[in-house]
CSV table of N, CA and C in Angstrom, one decimal:
chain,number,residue,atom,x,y,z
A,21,UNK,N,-20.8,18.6,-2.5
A,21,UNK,CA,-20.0,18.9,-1.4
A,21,UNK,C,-20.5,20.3,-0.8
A,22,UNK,N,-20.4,20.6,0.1
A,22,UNK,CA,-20.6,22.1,1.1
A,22,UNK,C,-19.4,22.0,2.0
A,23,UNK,N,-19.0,23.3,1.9
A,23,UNK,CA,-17.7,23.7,2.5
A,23,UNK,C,-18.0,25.1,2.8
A,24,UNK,N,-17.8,25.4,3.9
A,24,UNK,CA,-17.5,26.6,4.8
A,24,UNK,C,-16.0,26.9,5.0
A,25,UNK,N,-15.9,28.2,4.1
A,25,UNK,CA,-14.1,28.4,4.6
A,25,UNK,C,-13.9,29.8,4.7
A,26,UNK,N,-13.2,30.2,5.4
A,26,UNK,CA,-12.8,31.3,6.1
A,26,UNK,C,-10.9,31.5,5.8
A,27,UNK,N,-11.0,32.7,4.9
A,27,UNK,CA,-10.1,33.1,4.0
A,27,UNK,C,-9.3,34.0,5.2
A,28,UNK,N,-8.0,34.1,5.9
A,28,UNK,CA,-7.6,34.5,6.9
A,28,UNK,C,-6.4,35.4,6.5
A,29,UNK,N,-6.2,37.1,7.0
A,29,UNK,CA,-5.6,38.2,6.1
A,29,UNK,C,-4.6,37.7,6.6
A,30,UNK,N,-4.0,38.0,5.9
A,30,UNK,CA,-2.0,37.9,5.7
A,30,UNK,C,-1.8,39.1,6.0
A,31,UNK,N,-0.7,39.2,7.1
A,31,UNK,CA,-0.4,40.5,7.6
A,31,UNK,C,1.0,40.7,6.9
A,32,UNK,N,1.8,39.5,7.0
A,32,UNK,CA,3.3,39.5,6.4
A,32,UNK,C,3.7,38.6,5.9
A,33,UNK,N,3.7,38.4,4.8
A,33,UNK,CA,3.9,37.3,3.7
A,33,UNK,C,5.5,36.9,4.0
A,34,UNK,N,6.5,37.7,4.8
A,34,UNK,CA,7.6,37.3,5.2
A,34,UNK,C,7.9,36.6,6.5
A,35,UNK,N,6.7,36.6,7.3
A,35,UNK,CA,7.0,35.8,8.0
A,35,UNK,C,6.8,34.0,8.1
A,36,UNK,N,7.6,33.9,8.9
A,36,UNK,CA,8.1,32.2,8.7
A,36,UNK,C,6.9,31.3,9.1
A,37,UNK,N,5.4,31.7,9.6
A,37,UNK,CA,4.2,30.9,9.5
A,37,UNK,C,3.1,31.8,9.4
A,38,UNK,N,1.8,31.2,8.3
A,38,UNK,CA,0.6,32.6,8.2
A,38,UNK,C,-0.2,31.1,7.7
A,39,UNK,N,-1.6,31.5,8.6
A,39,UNK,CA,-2.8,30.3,8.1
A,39,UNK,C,-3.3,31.5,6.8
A,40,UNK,N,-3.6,30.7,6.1
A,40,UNK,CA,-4.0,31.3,5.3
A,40,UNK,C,-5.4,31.0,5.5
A,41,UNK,N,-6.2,30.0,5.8
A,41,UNK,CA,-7.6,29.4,5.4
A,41,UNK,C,-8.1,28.3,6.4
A,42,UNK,N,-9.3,28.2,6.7
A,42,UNK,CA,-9.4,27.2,7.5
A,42,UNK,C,-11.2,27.1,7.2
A,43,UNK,N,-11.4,26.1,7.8
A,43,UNK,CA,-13.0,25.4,7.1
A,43,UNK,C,-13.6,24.1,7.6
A,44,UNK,N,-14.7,23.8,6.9
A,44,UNK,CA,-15.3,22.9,7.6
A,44,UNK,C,-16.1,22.1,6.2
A,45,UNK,N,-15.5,21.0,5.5
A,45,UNK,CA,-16.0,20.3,4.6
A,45,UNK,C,-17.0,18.8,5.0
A,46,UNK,N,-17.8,19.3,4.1
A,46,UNK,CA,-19.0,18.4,4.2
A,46,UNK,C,-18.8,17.8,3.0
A,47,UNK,N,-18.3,16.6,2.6
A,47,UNK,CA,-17.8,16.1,1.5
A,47,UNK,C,-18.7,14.7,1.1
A,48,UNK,N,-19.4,14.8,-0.3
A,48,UNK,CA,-20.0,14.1,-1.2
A,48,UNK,C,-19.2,12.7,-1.3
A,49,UNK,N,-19.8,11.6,-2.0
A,49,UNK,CA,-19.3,10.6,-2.7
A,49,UNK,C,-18.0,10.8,-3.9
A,50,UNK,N,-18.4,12.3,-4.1
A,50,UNK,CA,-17.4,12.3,-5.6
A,50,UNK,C,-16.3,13.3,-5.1
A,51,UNK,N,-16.2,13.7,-4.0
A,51,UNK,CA,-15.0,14.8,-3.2
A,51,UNK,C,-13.3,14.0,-3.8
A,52,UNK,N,-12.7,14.8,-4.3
A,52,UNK,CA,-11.7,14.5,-4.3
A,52,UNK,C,-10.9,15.6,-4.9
A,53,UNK,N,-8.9,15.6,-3.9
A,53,UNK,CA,-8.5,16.9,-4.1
A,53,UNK,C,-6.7,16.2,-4.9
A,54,UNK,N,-6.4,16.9,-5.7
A,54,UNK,CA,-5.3,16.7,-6.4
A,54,UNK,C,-4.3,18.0,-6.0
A,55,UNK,N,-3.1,17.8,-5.8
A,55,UNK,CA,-1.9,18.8,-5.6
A,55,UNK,C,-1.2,18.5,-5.8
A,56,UNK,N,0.3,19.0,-6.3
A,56,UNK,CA,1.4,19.2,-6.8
A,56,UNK,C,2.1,19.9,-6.5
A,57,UNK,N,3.0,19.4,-6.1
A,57,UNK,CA,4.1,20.1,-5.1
A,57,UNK,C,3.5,21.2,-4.4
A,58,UNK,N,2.5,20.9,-3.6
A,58,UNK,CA,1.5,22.2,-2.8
A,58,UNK,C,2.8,23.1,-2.0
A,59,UNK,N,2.5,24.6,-2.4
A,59,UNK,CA,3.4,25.2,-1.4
A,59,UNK,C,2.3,26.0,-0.1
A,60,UNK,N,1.6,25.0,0.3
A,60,UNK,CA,1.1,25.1,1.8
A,60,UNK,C,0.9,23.6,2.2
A,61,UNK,N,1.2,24.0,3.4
A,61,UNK,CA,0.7,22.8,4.7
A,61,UNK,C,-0.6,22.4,5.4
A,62,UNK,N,-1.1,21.5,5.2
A,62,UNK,CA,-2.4,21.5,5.5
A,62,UNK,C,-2.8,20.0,6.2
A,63,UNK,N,-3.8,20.9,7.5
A,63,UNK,CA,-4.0,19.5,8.6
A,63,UNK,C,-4.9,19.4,8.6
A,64,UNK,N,-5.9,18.5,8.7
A,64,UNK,CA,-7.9,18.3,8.9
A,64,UNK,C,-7.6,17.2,9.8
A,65,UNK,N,-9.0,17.1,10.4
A,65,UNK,CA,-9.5,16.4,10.9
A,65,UNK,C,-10.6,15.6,10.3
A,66,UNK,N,-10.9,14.8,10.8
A,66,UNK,CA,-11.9,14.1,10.2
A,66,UNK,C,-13.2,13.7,11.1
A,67,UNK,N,-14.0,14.4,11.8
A,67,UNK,CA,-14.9,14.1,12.4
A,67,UNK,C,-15.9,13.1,12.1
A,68,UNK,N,-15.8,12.8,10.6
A,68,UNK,CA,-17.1,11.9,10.6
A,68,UNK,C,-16.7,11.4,9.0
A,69,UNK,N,-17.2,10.2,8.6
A,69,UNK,CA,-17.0,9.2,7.9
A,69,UNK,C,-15.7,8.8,7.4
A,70,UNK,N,-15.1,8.7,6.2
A,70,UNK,CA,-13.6,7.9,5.7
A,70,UNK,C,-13.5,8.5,4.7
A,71,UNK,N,-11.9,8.3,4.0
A,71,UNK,CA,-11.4,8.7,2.9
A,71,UNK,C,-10.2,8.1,2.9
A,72,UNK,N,-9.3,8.8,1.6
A,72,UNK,CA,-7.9,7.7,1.3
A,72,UNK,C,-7.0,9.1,0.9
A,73,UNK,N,-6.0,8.9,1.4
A,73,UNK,CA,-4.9,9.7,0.9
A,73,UNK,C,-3.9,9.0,0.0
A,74,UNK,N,-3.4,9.1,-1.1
A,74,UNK,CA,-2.7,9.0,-1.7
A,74,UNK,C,-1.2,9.7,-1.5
A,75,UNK,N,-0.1,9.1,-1.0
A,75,UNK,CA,1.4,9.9,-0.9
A,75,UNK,C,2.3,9.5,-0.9
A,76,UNK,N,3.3,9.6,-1.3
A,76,UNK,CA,4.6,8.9,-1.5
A,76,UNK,C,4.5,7.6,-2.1
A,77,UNK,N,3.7,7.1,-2.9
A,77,UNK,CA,3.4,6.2,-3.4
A,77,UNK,C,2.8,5.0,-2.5
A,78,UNK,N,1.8,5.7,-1.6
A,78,UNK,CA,1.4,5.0,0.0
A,78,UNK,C,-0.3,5.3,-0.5
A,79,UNK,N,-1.0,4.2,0.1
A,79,UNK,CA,-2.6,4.5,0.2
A,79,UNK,C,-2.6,4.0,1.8
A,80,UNK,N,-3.2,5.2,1.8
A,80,UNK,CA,-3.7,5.8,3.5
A,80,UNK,C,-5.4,5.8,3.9
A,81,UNK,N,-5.8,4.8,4.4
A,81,UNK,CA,-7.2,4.8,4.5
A,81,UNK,C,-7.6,5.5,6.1
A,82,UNK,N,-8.4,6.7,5.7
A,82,UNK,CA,-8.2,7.5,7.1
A,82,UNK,C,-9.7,7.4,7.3
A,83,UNK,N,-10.3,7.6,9.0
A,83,UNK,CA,-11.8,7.7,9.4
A,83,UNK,C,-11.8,8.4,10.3
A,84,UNK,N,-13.0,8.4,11.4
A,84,UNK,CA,-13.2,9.7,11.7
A,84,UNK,C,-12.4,9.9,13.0
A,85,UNK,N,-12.1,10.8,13.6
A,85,UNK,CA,-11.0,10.8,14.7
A,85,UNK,C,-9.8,10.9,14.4
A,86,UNK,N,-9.9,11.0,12.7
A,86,UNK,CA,-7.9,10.7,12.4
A,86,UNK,C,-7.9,12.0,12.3
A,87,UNK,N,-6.3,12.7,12.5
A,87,UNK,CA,-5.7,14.3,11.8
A,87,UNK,C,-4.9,13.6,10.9
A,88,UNK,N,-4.8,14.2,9.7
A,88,UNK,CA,-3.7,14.1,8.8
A,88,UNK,C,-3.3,15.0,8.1
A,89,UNK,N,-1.9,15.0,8.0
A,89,UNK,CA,-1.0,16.4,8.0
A,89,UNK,C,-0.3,16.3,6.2
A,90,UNK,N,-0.3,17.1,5.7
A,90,UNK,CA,0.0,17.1,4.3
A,90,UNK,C,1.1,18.2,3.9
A,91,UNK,N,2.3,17.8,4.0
A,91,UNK,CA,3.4,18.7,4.0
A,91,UNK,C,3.5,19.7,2.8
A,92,UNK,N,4.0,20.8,2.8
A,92,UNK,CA,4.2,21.5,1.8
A,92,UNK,C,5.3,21.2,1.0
A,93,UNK,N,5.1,21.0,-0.5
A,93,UNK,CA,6.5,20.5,-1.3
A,93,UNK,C,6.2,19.0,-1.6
A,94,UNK,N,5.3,18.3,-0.7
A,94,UNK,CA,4.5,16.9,-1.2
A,94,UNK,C,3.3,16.6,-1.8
A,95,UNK,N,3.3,16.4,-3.0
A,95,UNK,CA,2.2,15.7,-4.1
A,95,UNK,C,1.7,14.4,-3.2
A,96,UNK,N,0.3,15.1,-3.5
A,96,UNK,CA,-0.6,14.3,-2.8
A,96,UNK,C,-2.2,14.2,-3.5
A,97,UNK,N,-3.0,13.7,-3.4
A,97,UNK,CA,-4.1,13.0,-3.2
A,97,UNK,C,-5.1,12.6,-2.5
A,98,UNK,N,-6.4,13.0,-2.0
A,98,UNK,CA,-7.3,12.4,-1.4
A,98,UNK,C,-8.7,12.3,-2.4
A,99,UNK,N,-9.4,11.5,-1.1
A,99,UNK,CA,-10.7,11.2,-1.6
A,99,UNK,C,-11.7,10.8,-0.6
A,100,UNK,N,-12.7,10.9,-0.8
A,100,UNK,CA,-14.0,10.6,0.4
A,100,UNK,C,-14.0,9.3,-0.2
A,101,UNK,N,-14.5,8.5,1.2
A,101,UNK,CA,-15.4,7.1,0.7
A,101,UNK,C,-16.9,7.0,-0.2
A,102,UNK,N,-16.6,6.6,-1.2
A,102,UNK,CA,-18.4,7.0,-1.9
A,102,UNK,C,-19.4,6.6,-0.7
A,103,UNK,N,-19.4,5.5,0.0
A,103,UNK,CA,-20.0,5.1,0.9
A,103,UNK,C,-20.2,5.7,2.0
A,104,UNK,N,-19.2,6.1,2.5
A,104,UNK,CA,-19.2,6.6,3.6
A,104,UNK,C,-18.3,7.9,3.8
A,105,UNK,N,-18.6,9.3,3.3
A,105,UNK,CA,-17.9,10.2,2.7
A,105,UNK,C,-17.5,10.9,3.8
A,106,UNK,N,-16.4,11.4,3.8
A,106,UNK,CA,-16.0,12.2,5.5
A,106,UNK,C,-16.3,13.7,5.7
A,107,UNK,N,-16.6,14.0,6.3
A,107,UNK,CA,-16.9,15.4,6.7
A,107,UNK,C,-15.4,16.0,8.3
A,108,UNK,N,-14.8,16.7,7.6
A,108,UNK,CA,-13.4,17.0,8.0
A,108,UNK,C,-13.2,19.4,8.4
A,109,UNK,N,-12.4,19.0,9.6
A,109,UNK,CA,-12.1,20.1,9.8
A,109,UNK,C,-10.8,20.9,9.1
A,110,UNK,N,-10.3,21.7,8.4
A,110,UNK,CA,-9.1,21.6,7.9
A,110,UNK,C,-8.8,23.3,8.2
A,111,UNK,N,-7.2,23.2,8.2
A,111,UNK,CA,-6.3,24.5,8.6
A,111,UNK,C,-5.5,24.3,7.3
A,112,UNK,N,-5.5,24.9,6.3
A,112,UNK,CA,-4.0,25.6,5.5
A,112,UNK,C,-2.8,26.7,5.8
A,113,UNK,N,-1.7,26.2,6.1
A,113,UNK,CA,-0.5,27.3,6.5
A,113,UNK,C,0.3,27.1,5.2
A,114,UNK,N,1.3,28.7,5.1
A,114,UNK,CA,2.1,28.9,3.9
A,114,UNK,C,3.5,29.4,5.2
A,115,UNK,N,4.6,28.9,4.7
A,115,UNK,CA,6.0,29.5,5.3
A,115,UNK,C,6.7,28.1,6.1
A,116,UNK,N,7.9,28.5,6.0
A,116,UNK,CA,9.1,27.5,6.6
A,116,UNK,C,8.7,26.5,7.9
A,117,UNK,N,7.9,27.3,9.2
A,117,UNK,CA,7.9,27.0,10.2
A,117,UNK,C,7.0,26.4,10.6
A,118,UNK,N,6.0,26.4,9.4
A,118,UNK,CA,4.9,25.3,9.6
A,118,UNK,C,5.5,24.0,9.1
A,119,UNK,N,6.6,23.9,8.1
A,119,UNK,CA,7.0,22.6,8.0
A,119,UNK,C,8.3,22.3,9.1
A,120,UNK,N,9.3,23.0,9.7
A,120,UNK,CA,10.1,23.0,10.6
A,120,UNK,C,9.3,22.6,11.8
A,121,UNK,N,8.4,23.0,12.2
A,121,UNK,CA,8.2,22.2,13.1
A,121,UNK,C,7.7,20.8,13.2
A,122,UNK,N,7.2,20.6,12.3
A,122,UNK,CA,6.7,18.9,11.7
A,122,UNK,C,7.9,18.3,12.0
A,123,UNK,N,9.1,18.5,11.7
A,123,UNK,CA,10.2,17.6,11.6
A,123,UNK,C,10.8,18.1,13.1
A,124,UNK,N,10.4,19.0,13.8
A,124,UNK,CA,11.0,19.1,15.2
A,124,UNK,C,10.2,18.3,16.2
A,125,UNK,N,9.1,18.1,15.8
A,125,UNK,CA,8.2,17.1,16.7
A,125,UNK,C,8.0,15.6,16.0
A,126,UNK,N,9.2,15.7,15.1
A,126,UNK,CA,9.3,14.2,14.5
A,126,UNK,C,8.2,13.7,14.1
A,127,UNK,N,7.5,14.7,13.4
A,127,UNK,CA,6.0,14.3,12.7
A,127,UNK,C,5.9,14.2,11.4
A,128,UNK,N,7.2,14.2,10.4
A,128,UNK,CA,7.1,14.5,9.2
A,128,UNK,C,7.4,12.8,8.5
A,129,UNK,N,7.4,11.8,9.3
A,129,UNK,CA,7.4,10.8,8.3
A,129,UNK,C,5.9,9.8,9.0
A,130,UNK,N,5.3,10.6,9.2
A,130,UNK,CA,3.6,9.8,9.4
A,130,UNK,C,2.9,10.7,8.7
A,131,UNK,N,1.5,10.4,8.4
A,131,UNK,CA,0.5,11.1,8.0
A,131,UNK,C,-0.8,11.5,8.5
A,132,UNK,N,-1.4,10.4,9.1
A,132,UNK,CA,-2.3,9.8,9.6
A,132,UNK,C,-2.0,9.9,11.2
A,133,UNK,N,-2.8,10.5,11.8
A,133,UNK,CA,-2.5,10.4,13.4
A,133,UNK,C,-4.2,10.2,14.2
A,134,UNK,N,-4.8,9.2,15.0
A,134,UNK,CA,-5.6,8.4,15.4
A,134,UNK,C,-5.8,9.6,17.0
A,135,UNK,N,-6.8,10.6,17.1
A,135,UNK,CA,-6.8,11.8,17.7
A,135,UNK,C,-7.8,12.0,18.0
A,136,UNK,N,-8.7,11.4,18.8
A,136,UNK,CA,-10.2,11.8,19.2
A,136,UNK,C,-10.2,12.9,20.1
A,137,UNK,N,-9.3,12.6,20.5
A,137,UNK,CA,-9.1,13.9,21.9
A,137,UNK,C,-8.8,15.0,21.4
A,138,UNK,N,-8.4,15.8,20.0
A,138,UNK,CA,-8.1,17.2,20.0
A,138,UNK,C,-9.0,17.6,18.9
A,139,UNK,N,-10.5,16.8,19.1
A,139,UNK,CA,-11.3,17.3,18.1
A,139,UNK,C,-11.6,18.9,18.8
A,140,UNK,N,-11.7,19.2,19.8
A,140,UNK,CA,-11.8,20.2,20.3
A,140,UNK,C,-11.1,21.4,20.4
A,141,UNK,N,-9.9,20.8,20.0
A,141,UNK,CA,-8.6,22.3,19.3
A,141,UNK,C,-9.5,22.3,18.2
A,142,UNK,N,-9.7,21.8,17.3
A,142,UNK,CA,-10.6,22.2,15.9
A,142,UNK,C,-11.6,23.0,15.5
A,143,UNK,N,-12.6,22.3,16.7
A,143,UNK,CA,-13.4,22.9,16.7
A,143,UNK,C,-13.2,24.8,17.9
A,144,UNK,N,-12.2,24.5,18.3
A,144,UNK,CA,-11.5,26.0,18.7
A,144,UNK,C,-11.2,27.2,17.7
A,145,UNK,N,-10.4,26.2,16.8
A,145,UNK,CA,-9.7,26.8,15.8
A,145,UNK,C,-11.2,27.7,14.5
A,146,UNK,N,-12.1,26.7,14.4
A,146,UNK,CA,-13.2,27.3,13.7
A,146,UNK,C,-13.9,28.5,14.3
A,147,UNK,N,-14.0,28.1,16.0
A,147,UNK,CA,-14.7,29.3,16.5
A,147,UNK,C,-13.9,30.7,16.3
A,148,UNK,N,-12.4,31.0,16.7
A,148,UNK,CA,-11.3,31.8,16.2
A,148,UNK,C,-11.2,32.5,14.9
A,149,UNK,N,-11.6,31.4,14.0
A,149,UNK,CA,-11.6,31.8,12.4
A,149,UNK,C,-12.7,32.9,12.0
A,150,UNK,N,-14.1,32.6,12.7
A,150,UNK,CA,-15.0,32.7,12.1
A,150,UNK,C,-15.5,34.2,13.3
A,151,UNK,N,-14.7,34.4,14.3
A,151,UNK,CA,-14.8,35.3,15.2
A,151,UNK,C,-14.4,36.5,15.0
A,152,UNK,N,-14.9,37.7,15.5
A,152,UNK,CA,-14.9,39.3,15.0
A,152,UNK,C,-13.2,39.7,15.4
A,153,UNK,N,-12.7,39.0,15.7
A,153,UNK,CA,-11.3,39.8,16.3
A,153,UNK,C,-10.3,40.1,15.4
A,154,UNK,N,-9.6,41.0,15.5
A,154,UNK,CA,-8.8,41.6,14.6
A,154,UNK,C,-8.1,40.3,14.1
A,155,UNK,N,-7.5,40.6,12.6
A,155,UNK,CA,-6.8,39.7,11.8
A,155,UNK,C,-5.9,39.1,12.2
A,156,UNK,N,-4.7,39.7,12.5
A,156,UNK,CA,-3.6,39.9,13.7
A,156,UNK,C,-3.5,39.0,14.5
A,157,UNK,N,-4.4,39.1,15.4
A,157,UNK,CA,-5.0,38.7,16.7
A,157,UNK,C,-5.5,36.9,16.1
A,158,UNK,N,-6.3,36.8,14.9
A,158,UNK,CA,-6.4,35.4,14.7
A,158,UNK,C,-5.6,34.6,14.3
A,159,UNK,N,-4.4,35.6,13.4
A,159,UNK,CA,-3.3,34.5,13.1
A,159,UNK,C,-2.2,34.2,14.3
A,160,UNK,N,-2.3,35.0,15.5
A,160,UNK,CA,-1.6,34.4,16.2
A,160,UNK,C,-2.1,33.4,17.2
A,161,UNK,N,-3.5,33.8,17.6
A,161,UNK,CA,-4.1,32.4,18.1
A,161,UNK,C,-4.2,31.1,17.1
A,162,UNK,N,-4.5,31.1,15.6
A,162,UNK,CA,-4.7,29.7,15.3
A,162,UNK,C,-3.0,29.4,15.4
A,163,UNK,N,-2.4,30.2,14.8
A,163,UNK,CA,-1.0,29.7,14.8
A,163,UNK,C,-0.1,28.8,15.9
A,164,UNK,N,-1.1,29.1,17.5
A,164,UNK,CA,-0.7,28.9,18.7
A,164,UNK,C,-1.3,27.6,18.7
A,165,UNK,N,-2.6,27.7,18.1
A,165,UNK,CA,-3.3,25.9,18.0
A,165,UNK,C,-3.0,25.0,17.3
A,166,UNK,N,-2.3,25.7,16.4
A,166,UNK,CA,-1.3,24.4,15.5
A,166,UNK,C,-0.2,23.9,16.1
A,167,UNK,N,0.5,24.5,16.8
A,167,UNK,CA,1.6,24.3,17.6
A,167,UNK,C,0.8,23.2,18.8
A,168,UNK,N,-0.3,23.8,19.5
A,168,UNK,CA,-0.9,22.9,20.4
A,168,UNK,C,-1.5,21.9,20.0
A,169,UNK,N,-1.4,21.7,18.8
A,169,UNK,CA,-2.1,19.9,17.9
A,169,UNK,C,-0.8,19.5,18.0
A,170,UNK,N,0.3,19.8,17.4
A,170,UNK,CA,2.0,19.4,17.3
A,170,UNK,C,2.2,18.2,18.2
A,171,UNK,N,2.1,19.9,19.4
A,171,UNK,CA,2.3,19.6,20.7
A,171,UNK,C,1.7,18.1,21.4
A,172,UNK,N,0.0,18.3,21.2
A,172,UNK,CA,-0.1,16.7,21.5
A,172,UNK,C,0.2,15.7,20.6
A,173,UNK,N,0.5,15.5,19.7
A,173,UNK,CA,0.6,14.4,18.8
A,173,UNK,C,1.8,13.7,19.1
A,174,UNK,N,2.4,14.9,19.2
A,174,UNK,CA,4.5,14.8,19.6
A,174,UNK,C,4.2,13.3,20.8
């Protein structure tokens, strides 16, 4: 696997949404991620090939064009296709308001959302991540592009 991630400063651990991390996984035949009761939220993309999410006792076969959103407080599971292994864009957030808004845009009982059109918030969100601008300044723009993924999916 090759993964590019970009570890994003926490200004205030008290506020109600902070990305912590964001990246760009190039995932092997053997990629696979285990969590437990994760206390972050986390959205990818999937630009290119397939995998399976494991949740609520659900198997989710996701490919390229899908987003899928992984609530904080839900045990979960994924995996790349050996075959055909996905290469995915992903945002991790910590705090209340990244999961309150999931449930205000009535997003919290799907996983899987079918999204070719906001590969380009993603790839937004990487250029932002990986850009010289104050810390500050990035957590409140990705924070603004999570809201604008929400936003379209809603």
């Amino acid at each position: 696997m090759n993964e590019t991630i970009k570890y994003i400063s926490v200004q205030d651990k008290e506020l109600p949404i902070n990305v912590l991390m964001t990246g760009v996984s190039i995932c092997d035949e053997n990629h696979n991620c285990v969590r437990k009761n994760p206390d972050i939220t986390i959205i990818e993309y999937v630009f290119k090939g397939e995998g399976t999410i494991l949740i609520n006792n659900k198997k989710i076969d996701v490919k390229a064009d899908d987003i899928y959103i992984l609530p904080a407080g839900i045990s979960h599971e994924y995996y790349a296709n050996p075959k055909n292994p996905w290469a995915k864009y992903f945002m991790n957030l910590s705090g209340s308001l990244a999961q309150s808004l999931l449930v205000n845009f009535s997003l919290n009982n799907q996983v899987v959302f079918s999204a070719p059109s906001l590969k380009n918030l993603f790839k937004e969100i990487m250029k932002v991540s990986f850009s010289d601008i104050p810390e500050i300044e990035k957590q409140s723009k990705l924070t603004s592009l999570y809201f604008e993924i929400l936003h379209k999916l809603y």
